Short mmCIF file of C-alpha atoms in Angstrom, two decimals:
data_model
loop_
_atom_site.label_atom_id
_atom_site.label_comp_id
_atom_site.label_asym_id
_atom_site.label_seq_id
_atom_site.Cartn_x
_atom_site.Cartn_y
_atom_site.Cartn_z
CA MET A 1 0.22 0.04 0.10
CA ALA A 2 1.26 3.41 -0.75
CA ASP A 3 0.42 5.20 2.80
CA GLN A 4 2.22 2.80 5.13
CA THR A 5 4.47 4.54 7.04
CA GLY A 6 7.11 3.11 9.28
CA MET A 7 7.16 4.74 12.04
CA ALA A 8 9.62 3.25 14.19
CA ILE A 9 12.81 0.76 13.16
CA VAL A 10 14.93 -1.45 15.58
CA PRO A 11 17.47 -4.06 15.36
CA VAL A 12 16.85 -7.51 16.50
CA ALA A 13 19.92 -8.21 18.74
CA LEU A 14 21.06 -11.79 20.13
CA GLN A 15 20.69 -12.11 23.47
CA GLN A 16 23.20 -14.88 24.00
CA PRO A 17 26.03 -15.86 22.09
CA LEU A 18 25.33 -18.16 18.45
CA GLY A 19 27.84 -20.43 17.25
CA LEU A 20 26.77 -21.35 13.75
CA GLU A 21 29.34 -23.85 11.91
CA SER A 22 30.93 -21.59 9.88
CA GLN A 23 30.97 -18.63 12.45
CA SER A 24 30.28 -17.20 15.74
CA LEU A 25 28.21 -14.31 17.02
CA ALA A 26 28.23 -12.05 19.65
CA LYS A 27 25.67 -11.27 22.09
CA GLY A 28 24.07 -8.53 21.02
CA VAL A 29 25.15 -9.12 16.94
CA SER A 30 21.71 -8.20 14.82
CA ILE A 31 19.81 -10.69 13.00
CA GLY A 32 16.94 -8.00 11.46
CA THR A 33 15.44 -5.83 12.75
CA VAL A 34 11.60 -5.04 13.44
CA SER A 35 8.70 -1.80 12.45
CA LEU A 36 6.18 -0.38 13.60
CA ILE A 37 3.91 0.11 10.23
CA ASP A 38 0.98 2.33 10.04
CA SER A 39 -1.52 2.78 7.55
CA ARG A 40 -4.33 5.52 7.16
CA HIS A 41 -6.12 3.78 4.40
CA SER A 42 -5.93 0.73 6.65
CA ALA A 43 -6.81 2.49 9.36
CA GLY A 44 -4.11 0.25 11.35
CA THR A 45 -0.70 -0.66 12.47
CA TRP A 46 0.80 -3.84 12.63
CA ALA A 47 4.47 -5.14 13.07
CA GLU A 48 7.12 -6.34 10.46
CA PHE A 49 9.70 -8.10 10.95
CA ASP A 50 13.12 -8.83 8.58
CA PRO A 51 15.90 -10.83 9.24
CA ILE A 52 19.77 -10.36 7.77
CA LEU A 53 20.70 -12.61 5.03
CA ALA A 54 24.07 -12.34 5.16
CA ILE A 55 24.18 -14.31 8.68
CA ASN A 56 23.44 -17.74 6.41
CA THR A 57 26.86 -18.08 4.62
CA LYS A 58 26.24 -21.38 4.44
CA THR A 59 23.70 -24.14 3.81
CA SER A 60 24.69 -26.02 7.39
CA ASP A 61 24.53 -22.42 8.50
CA TYR A 62 20.65 -22.82 8.70
CA LEU A 63 18.91 -20.42 11.29
CA ALA A 64 16.04 -23.57 11.97
CA GLY A 65 13.45 -21.75 14.62
CA PHE A 66 10.49 -19.75 15.91
CA SER A 67 9.36 -16.52 15.41
CA THR A 68 7.10 -14.29 17.35
CA VAL A 69 6.30 -10.60 15.93
CA TRP A 70 3.81 -8.65 17.80
CA VAL A 71 1.76 -5.43 17.73
CA GLN A 72 0.51 -4.38 21.27
CA ARG A 73 -1.34 -1.19 22.63
CA GLN A 74 -0.70 0.16 26.01
CA SER A 75 -3.47 1.72 27.29
CA ASP A 76 -5.70 -1.84 26.80
CA ASP A 77 -3.04 -4.26 26.65
CA LEU A 78 -4.67 -5.50 23.61
CA LYS A 79 -1.81 -7.62 21.64
CA TYR A 80 -1.75 -8.85 18.28
CA PHE A 81 0.65 -11.75 16.97
CA THR A 82 1.69 -14.05 14.63
CA LYS A 83 4.26 -17.20 14.89
CA THR A 84 5.77 -18.70 12.29
CA GLN A 85 7.57 -21.88 12.17
CA ASP A 86 11.48 -20.66 10.85
CA ILE A 87 13.01 -17.50 10.61
CA SER A 88 11.47 -15.62 7.93
CA ASN A 89 9.99 -12.32 6.32
CA SER A 90 7.18 -12.11 8.64
CA ASN A 91 4.31 -9.62 10.09
CA SER A 92 1.62 -9.70 12.62
CA ARG A 93 -2.28 -9.03 12.60
CA LEU A 94 -3.33 -6.00 12.17
CA LEU A 95 -3.92 -3.97 14.64
CA LYS A 96 -7.03 -1.53 14.35
CA ALA A 97 -6.42 2.56 15.39
CA GLY A 98 -7.27 3.30 18.86
CA PRO A 99 -5.79 5.20 21.91
CA GLY A 100 -2.52 4.93 23.25
CA CYS A 101 0.56 4.45 22.11
CA VAL A 102 1.64 1.41 19.72
CA THR A 103 4.52 -1.11 20.54
CA ALA A 104 6.12 -3.67 17.73
CA GLY A 105 8.05 -6.19 18.98
CA VAL A 106 10.00 -9.73 17.56
CA ARG A 107 11.21 -12.60 19.59
CA ILE A 108 13.47 -14.84 17.86
CA TYR A 109 14.36 -18.54 19.08
CA VAL A 110 17.10 -19.94 17.04
CA VAL A 111 17.24 -24.13 17.57
CA THR A 112 20.08 -24.59 16.00
CA GLY A 113 22.29 -22.18 18.40
CA SER A 114 20.45 -22.49 20.99
CA ALA A 115 19.84 -18.57 21.51
CA THR A 116 17.10 -15.89 21.13
CA ALA A 117 17.06 -12.54 20.03
CA LEU A 118 14.41 -10.11 20.71
CA GLY A 119 13.48 -6.17 18.99
CA GLN A 120 10.50 -3.64 20.42
CA THR A 121 9.74 -0.32 18.95
CA PRO A 122 9.45 2.40 21.46
CA CYS A 123 5.65 3.10 22.21
CA LEU A 124 4.40 5.78 19.68
CA VAL A 125 1.59 7.35 19.73
CA LEU A 126 -0.14 6.75 16.08
CA GLN A 127 -2.07 10.11 14.81
CA PRO A 128 -5.48 9.25 13.36
#
């Protein structure tokens, strides 16, 4: 949609070191970004996770795992999320406009390296 606006984009950082066959990644390294997207046409917001594909440098480094992507309105604690069975580009469900600020986030669990990654945007008040 042409009216989509990225309100905030933050890194998704490893919470522990991650050892893969061809490389090791330190705690705090970004494995992607999470964005809070707003659409006036849809009258709502959603979260979008974009992984960094450069991590998959070899077939043996395939990141097996799963993710939970969410968007949450703080005033009424309404939270919509999507769970995936892999680490790929994914979106939360659409959260219709309402009062208060909204956050977007993602939690990744990397099975192949027994590590987690987390990213969450600041809470932003969206204009009607």
